[in-house]
Tab-separated table of C-alpha atoms and ligand atoms in Angstrom:
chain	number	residue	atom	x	y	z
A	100	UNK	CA	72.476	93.038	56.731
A	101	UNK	CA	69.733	94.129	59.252
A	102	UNK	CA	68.937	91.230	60.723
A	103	UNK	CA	67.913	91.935	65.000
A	104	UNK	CA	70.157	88.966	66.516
A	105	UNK	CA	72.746	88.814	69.375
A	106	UNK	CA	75.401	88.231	66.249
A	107	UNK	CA	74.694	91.476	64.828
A	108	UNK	CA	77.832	93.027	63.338
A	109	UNK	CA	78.831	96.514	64.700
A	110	UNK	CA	77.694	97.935	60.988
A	111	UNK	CA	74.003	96.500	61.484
A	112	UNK	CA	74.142	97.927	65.192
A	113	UNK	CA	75.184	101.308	63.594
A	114	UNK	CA	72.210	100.793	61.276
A	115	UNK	CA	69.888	100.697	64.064
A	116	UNK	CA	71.380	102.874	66.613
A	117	UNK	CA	70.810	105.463	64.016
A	118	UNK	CA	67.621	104.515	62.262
A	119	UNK	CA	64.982	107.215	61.939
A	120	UNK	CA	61.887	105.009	59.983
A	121	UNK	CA	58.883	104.938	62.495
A	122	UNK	CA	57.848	101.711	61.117
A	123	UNK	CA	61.230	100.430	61.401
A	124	UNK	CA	62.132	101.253	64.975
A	125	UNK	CA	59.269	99.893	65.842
A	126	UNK	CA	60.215	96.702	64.434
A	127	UNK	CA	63.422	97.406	66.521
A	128	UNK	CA	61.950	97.229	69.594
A	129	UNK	CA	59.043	94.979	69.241
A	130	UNK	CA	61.906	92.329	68.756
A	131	UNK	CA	63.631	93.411	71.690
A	132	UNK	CA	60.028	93.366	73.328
A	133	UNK	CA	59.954	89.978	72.265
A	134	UNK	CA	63.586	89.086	73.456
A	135	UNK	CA	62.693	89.917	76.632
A	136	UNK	CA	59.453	87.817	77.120
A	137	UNK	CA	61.227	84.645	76.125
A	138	UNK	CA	64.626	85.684	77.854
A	139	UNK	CA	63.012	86.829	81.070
A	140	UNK	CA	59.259	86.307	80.840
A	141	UNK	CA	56.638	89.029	81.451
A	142	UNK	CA	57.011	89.920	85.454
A	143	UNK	CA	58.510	92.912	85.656
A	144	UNK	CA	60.182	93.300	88.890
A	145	UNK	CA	59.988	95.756	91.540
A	146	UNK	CA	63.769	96.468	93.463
A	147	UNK	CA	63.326	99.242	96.349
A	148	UNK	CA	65.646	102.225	95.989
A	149	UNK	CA	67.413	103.592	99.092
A	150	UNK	CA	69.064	106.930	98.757
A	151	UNK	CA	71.019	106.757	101.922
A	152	UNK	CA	73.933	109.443	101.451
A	153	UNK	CA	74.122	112.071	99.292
A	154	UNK	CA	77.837	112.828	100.268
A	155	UNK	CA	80.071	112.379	98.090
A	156	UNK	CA	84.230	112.573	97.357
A	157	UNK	CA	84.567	112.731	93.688
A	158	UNK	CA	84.263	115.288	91.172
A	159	UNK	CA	82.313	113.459	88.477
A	160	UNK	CA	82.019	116.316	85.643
A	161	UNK	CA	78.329	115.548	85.231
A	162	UNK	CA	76.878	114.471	88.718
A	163	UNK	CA	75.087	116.882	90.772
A	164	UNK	CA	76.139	115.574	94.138
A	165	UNK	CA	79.515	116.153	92.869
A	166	UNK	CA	81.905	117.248	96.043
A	167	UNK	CA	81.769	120.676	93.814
A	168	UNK	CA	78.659	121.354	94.632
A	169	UNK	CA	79.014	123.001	97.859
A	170	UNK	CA	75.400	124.392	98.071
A	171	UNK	CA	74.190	121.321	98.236
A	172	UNK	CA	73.087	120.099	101.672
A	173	UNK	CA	73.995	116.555	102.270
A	174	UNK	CA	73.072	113.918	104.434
A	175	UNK	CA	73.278	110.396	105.601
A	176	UNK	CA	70.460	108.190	106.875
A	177	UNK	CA	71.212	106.198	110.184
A	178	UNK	CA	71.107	102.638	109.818
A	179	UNK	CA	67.434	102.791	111.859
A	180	UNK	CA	66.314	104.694	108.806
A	181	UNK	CA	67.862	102.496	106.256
A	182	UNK	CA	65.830	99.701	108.118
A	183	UNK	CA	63.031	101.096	107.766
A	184	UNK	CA	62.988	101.316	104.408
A	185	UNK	CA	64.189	97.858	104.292
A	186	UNK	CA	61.080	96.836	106.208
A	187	UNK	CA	58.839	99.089	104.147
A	188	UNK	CA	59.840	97.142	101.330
A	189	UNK	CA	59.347	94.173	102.562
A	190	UNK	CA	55.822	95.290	103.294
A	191	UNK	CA	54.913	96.250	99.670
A	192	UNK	CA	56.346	93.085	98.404
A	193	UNK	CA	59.069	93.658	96.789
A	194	UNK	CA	62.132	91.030	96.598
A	195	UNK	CA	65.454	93.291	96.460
A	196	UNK	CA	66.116	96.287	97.832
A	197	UNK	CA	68.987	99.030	96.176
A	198	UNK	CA	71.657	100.984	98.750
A	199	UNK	CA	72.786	103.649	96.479
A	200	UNK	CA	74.502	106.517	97.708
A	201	UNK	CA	77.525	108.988	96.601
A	202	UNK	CA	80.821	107.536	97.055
A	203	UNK	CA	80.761	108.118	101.037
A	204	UNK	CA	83.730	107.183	103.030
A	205	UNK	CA	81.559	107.995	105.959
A	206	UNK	CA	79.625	104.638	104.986
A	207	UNK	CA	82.737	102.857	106.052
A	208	UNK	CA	82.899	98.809	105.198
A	209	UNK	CA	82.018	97.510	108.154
A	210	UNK	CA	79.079	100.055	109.024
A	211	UNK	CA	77.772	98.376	105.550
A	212	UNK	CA	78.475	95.041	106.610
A	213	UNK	CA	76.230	95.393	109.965
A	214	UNK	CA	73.530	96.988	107.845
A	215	UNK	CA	73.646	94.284	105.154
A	216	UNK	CA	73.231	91.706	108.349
A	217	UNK	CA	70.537	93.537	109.648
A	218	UNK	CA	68.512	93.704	106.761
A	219	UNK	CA	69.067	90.166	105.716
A	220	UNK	CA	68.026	89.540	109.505
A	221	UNK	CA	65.418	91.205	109.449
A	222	UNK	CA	63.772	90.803	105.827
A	223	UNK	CA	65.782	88.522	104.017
A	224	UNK	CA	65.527	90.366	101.070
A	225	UNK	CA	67.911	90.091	97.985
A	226	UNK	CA	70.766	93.432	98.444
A	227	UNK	CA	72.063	95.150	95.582
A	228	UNK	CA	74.702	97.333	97.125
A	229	UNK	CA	75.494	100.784	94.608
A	230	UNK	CA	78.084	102.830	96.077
A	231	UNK	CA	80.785	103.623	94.187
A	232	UNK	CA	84.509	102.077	93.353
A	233	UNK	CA	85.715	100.562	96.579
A	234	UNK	CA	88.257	98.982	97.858
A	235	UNK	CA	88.514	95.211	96.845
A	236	UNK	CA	88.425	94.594	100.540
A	237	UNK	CA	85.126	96.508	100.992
A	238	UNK	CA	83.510	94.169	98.260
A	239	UNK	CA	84.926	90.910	99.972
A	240	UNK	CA	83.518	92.089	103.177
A	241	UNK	CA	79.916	92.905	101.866
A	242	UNK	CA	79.929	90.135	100.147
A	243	UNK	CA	80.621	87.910	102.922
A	244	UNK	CA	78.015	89.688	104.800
A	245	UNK	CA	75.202	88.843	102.378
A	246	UNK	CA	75.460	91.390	99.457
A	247	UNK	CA	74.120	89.557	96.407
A	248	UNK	CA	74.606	91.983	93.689
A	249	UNK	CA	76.611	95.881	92.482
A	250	UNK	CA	75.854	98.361	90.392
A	251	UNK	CA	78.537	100.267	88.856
A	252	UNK	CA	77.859	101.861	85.527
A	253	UNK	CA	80.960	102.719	83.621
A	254	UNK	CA	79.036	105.572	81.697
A	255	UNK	CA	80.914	105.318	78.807
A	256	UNK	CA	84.291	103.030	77.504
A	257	UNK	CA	85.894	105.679	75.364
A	258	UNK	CA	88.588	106.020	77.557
A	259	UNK	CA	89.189	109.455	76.175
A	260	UNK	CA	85.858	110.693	77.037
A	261	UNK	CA	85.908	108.167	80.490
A	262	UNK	CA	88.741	110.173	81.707
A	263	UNK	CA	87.548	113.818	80.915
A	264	UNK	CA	84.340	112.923	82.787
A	265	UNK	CA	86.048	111.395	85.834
A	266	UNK	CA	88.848	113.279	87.438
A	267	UNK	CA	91.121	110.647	89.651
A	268	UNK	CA	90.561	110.430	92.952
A	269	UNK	CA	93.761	110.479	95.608
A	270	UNK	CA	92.899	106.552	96.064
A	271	UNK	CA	92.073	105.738	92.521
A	272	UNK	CA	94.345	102.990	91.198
A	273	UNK	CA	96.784	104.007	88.439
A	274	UNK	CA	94.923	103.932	84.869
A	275	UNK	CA	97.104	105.361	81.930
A	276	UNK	CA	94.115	106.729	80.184
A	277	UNK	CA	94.400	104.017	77.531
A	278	UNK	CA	92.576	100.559	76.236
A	279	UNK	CA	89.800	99.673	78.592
A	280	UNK	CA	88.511	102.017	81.625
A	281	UNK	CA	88.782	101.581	85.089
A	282	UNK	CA	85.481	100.473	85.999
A	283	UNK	CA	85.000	97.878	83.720
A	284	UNK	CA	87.867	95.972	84.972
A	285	UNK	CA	86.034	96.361	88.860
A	286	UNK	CA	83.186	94.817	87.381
A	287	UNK	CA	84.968	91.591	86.346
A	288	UNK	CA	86.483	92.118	90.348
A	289	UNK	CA	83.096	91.903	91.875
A	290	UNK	CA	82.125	89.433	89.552
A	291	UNK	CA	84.832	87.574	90.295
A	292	UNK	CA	83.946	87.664	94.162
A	293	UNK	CA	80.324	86.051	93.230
A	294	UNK	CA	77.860	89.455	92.773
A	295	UNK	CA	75.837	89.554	90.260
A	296	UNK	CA	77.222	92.945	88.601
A	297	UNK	CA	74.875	95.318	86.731
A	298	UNK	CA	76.417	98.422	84.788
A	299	UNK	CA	75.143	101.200	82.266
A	300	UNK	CA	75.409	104.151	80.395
A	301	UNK	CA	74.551	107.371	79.924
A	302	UNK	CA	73.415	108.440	76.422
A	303	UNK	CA	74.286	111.534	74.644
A	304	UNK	CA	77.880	112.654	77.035
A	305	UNK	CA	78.724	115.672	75.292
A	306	UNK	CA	81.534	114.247	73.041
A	307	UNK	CA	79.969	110.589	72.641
A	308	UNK	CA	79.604	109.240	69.091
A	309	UNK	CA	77.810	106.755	67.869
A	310	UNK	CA	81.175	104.409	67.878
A	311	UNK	CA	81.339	104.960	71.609
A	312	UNK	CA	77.904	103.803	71.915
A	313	UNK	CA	79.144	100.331	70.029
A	314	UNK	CA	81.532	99.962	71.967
A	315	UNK	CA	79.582	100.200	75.105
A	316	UNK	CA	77.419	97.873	73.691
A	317	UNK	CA	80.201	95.247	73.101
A	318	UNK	CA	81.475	95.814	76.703
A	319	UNK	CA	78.300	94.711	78.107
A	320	UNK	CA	78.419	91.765	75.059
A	321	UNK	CA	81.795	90.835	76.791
A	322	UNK	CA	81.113	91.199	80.447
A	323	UNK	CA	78.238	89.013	79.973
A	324	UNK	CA	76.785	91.379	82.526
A	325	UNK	CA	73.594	90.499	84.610
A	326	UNK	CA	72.163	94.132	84.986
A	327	UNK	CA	72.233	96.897	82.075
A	328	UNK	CA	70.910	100.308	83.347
A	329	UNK	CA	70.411	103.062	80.568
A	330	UNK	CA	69.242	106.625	80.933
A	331	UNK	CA	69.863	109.665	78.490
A	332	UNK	CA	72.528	111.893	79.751
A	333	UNK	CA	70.644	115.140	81.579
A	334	UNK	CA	72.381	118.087	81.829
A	335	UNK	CA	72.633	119.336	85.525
A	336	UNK	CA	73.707	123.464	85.595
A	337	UNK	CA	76.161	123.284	88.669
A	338	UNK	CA	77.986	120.790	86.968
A	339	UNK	CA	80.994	121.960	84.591
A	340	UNK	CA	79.925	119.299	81.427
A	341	UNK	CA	76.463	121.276	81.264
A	342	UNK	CA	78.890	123.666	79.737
A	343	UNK	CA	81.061	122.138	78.106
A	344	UNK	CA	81.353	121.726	74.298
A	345	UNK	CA	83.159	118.962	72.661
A	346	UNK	CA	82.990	119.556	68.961
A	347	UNK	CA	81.403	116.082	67.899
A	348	UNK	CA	78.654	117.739	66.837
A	349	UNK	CA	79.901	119.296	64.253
A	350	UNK	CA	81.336	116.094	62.620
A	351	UNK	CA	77.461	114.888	62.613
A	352	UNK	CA	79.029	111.978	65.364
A	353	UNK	CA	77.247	113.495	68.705
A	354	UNK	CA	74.715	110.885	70.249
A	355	UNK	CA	71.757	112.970	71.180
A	356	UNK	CA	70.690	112.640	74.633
A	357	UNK	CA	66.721	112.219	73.654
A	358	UNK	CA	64.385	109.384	74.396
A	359	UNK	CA	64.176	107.542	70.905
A	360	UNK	CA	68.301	107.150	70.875
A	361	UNK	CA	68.150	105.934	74.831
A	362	UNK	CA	65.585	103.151	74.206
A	363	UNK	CA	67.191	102.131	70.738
A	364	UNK	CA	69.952	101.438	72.797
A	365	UNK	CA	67.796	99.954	75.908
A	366	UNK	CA	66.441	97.321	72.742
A	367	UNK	CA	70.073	96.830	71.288
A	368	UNK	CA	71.078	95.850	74.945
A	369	UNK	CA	68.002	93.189	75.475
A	370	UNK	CA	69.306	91.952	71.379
A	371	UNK	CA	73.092	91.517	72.432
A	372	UNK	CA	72.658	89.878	76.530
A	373	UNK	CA	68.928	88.815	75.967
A	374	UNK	CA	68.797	87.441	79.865
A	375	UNK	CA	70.189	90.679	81.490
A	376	UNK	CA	68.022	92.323	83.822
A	377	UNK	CA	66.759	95.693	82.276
A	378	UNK	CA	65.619	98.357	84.153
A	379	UNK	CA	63.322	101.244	83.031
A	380	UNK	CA	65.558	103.815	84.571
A	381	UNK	CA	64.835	106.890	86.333
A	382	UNK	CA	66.259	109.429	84.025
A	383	UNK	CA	64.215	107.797	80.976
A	384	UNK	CA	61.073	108.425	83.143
A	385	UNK	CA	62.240	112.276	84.078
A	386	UNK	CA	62.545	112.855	79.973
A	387	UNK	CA	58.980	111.410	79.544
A	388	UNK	CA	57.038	111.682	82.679
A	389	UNK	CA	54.001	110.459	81.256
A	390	UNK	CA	55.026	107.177	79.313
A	391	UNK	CA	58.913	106.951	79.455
A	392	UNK	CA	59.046	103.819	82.012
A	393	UNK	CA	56.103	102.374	79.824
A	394	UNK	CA	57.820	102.686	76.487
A	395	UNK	CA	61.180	101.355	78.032
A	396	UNK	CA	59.235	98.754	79.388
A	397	UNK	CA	58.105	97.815	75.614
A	398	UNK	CA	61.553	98.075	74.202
A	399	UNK	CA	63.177	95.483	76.322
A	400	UNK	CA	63.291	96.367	79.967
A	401	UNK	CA	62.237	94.332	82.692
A	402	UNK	CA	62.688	95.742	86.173
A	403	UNK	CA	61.483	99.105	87.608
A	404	UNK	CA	62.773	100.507	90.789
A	405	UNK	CA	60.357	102.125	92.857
A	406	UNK	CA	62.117	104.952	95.464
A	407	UNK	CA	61.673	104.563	98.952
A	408	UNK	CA	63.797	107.275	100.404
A	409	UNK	CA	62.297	109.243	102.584
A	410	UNK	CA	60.537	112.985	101.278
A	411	UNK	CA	62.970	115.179	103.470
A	412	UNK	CA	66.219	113.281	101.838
A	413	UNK	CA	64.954	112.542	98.567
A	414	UNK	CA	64.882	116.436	96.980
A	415	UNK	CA	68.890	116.463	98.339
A	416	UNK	CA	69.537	113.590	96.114
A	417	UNK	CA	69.419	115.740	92.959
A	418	UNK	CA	71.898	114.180	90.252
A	419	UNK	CA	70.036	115.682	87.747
A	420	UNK	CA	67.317	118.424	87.875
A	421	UNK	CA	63.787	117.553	87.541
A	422	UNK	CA	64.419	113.612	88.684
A	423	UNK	CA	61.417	112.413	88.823
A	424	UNK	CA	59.470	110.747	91.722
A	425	UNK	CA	60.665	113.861	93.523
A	426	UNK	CA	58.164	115.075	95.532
A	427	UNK	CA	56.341	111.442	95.710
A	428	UNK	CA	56.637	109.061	98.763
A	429	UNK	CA	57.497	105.502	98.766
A	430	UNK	CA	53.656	104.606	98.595
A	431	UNK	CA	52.697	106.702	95.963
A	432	UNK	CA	55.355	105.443	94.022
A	433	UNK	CA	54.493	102.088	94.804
A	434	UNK	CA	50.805	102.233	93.052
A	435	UNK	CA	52.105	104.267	90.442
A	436	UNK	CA	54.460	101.767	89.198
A	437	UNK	CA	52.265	98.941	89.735
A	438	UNK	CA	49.686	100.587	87.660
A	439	UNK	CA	51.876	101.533	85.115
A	440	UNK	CA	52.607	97.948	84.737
A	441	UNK	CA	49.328	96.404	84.325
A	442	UNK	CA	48.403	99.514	82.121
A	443	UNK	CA	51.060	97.533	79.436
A	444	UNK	CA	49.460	93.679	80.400
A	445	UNK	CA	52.750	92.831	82.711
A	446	UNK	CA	52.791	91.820	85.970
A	447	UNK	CA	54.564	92.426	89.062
A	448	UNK	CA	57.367	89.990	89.927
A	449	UNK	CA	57.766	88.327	93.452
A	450	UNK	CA	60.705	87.062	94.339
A	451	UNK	CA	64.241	87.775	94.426
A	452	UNK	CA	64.591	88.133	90.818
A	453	UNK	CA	68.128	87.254	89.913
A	454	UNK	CA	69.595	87.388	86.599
A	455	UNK	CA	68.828	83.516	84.744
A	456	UNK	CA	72.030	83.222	84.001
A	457	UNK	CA	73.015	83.721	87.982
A	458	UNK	CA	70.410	81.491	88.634
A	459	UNK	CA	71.838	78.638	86.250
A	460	UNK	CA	75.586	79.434	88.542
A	461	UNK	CA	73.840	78.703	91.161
A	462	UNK	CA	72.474	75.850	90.584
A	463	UNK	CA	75.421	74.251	88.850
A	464	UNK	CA	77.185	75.201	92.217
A	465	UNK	CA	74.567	73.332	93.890
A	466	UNK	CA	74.790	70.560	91.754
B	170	5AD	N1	72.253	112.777	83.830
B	170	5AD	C1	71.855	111.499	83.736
B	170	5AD	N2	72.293	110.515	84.528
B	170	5AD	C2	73.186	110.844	85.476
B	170	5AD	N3	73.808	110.094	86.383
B	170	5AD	C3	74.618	110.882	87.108
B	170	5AD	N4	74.525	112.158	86.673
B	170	5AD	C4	73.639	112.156	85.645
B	170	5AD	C5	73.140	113.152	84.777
B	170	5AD	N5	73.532	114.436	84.864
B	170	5AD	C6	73.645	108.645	86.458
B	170	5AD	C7	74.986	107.965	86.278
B	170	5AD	C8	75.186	107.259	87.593
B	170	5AD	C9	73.778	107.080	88.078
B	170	5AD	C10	73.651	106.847	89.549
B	170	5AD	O1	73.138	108.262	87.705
B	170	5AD	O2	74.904	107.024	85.226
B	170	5AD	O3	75.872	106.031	87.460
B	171	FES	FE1	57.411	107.513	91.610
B	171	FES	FE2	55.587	107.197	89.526
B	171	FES	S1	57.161	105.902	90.236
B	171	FES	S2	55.701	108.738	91.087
């Protein structure tokens, strides 16, 4: 009935998702621990974060850069900068970097296209691109540019909860609220145009129950999706769901958002799409400053990603308070990472680091 395999049924997952034995979680995430290493082996790699807008058009209930957060100073890094960065990680070895940013219209498709040839110009590193729902044109035309991968968490697939969390934008495509949300079906889009897509969750929405959290684990089952990023939900005051109250908590069904029920889910992810790349996220470090990446890190996750926006623009990118790696610079974040690593007996990847399962595409298309 409890057996830890990728054909768990959804009453085993429940099991698990809500075990409280020490000994047993434990058990629950040395297997995932042991997943990984023969999924993905032990280098744990390192993918550069650039923060290079914090502007932003939608209203996301829970996101501090949320266009309703007018006190919020925003900016946008010139391409020069974004180089930079590029080059810095280059420099410190690392095989990818990350363009996230608020969904920016000012970042227009073909401004991302020239930066995406630059940098591939320039450093030939691996580009995840993480800005937002797009246009399927945008996409195409990154893609053709050299974009090799997208992040796009769909934060939940409870379309009930989905929709309370995300008010439409004026471009949105129609969605009637019902079956499966948005986002997921723009992940099978960019997968469909040849990115390797990565997606997530956030654990503990007010309102999420523990079926929603199946159900997100199923969607990632189903998407077969290279990249699975997982971080407790973090409550951010000028946001409205800070203060918000859903009432499923008092059925006994509200996910907590705390660090054992984030990295029981982290180890249920490595279980169900054991060659997914796994990060040990941002917002599981800001819960546990002092051992968060490490425990993720031991409960299934492979890939850290080390910031390297600049100081002056990295305390504007607040999407939660107290984000950690705050008030650190790109080189400081550097050595702590790779320390952190060896601390646990991994070691750093080099290369690219692309999914296996991307890798086996490729080479079929090569064949
Ligand atoms: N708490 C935790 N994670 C958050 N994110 C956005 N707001 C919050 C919050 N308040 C996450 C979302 C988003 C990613 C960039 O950051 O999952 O996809
Ligand atoms: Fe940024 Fe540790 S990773 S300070």
């Amino acid at each position: 009935m409890q057996a830890l395999t990728a054909e768990m049924d959804d009453a085993t997952l429940r099991s698990w998702l809500r075990e409280e034995d020490p000994a047993r979680v434990a058990r629950l995430f040395a297997t995932a621990d042991a997943v990984r290493a023969a999924a993905v082996g032990d280098a744990v790699h390192l993918r550069g974060l650039i923060e290079l807008s914090n502007a932003c058009v939608r209203a996301c209930a829970y996101c501090g850069l949320s266009v309703h957060h007018r006190d919020l100073p925003r900016y946008r890094m010139t391409a020069e900068e974004v180089l930079d960065c590029a080059r810095r990680a280059a420099a410190l070895g690392y095989g990818t970097v990350v363009l996230q940013a608020g969904e920016d219209p000012a970042l227009s498709g073909p401004l991302i296209a020239d930066l995406i040839r630059a940098i591939k110009r320039e450093t030939g590193l691996a580009i995840t691109l993480s800005l937002g729902e797009r246009s399927p044109a945008d996409w195409r035309l990154w893609r053709e540019a050299g974009a090799d991968r997208y992040l796009l968490r769909f934060e939940t697939s409870n379309p009930r909860l989905y929709a309370r969390i995300h008010p439409p934008a004026r471009h949105d495509r129609p969605w009637d609220g019902q079956g499966e949300v948005p986002r997921v079906r723009m992940l099978r889009e960019l997968q469909d145009l040849g990115y390797e897509a990565g997606t997530g969750i956030m654990v503990g929405i007010p309102g999420q129950t523990w079926d929603d959290l199946i159900s997100d684990l199923r969607t990632f089952q189903r998407l077969d999706i290279e990249m699975i990023g997982v971080g407790p939900y973090i409550p951010h005051p000028e946001t409205p769901l800070a203060h918000d109250f859903d009432g499923a908590a008092e059925h006994g069904q509200q996910v907590p958002n705390d660090l054992p029920t984030t990295l029981k889910v982290v180890a249920l992810s490595r279980l169900l799409v054991p060659d997914a790349n796994i990060p040990a996220t941002t917002a599981v470090a800001t819960l546990d400053k002092a051992q968060g990446r490490e425990d993720a890190l031991r409960a299934g996750a492979n890939v850290v990603m080390p910031n390297l926006t600049p100081p002056q623009y990295r305390v504007l990118y607040e999407i939660y308070p107290e984000k950690a790696c705050i008030h650190e610079t790109a080189e400081q974040c550097h050595a702590c990472l790779t320390a952190r690593i060896h601390s646990i007996g991994r070691r750093v990847g080099t290369g690219p680091g692309s999914a296996p399962k991307r890798r086996r595409h490729l080479l079929q298309e090569s064949a």
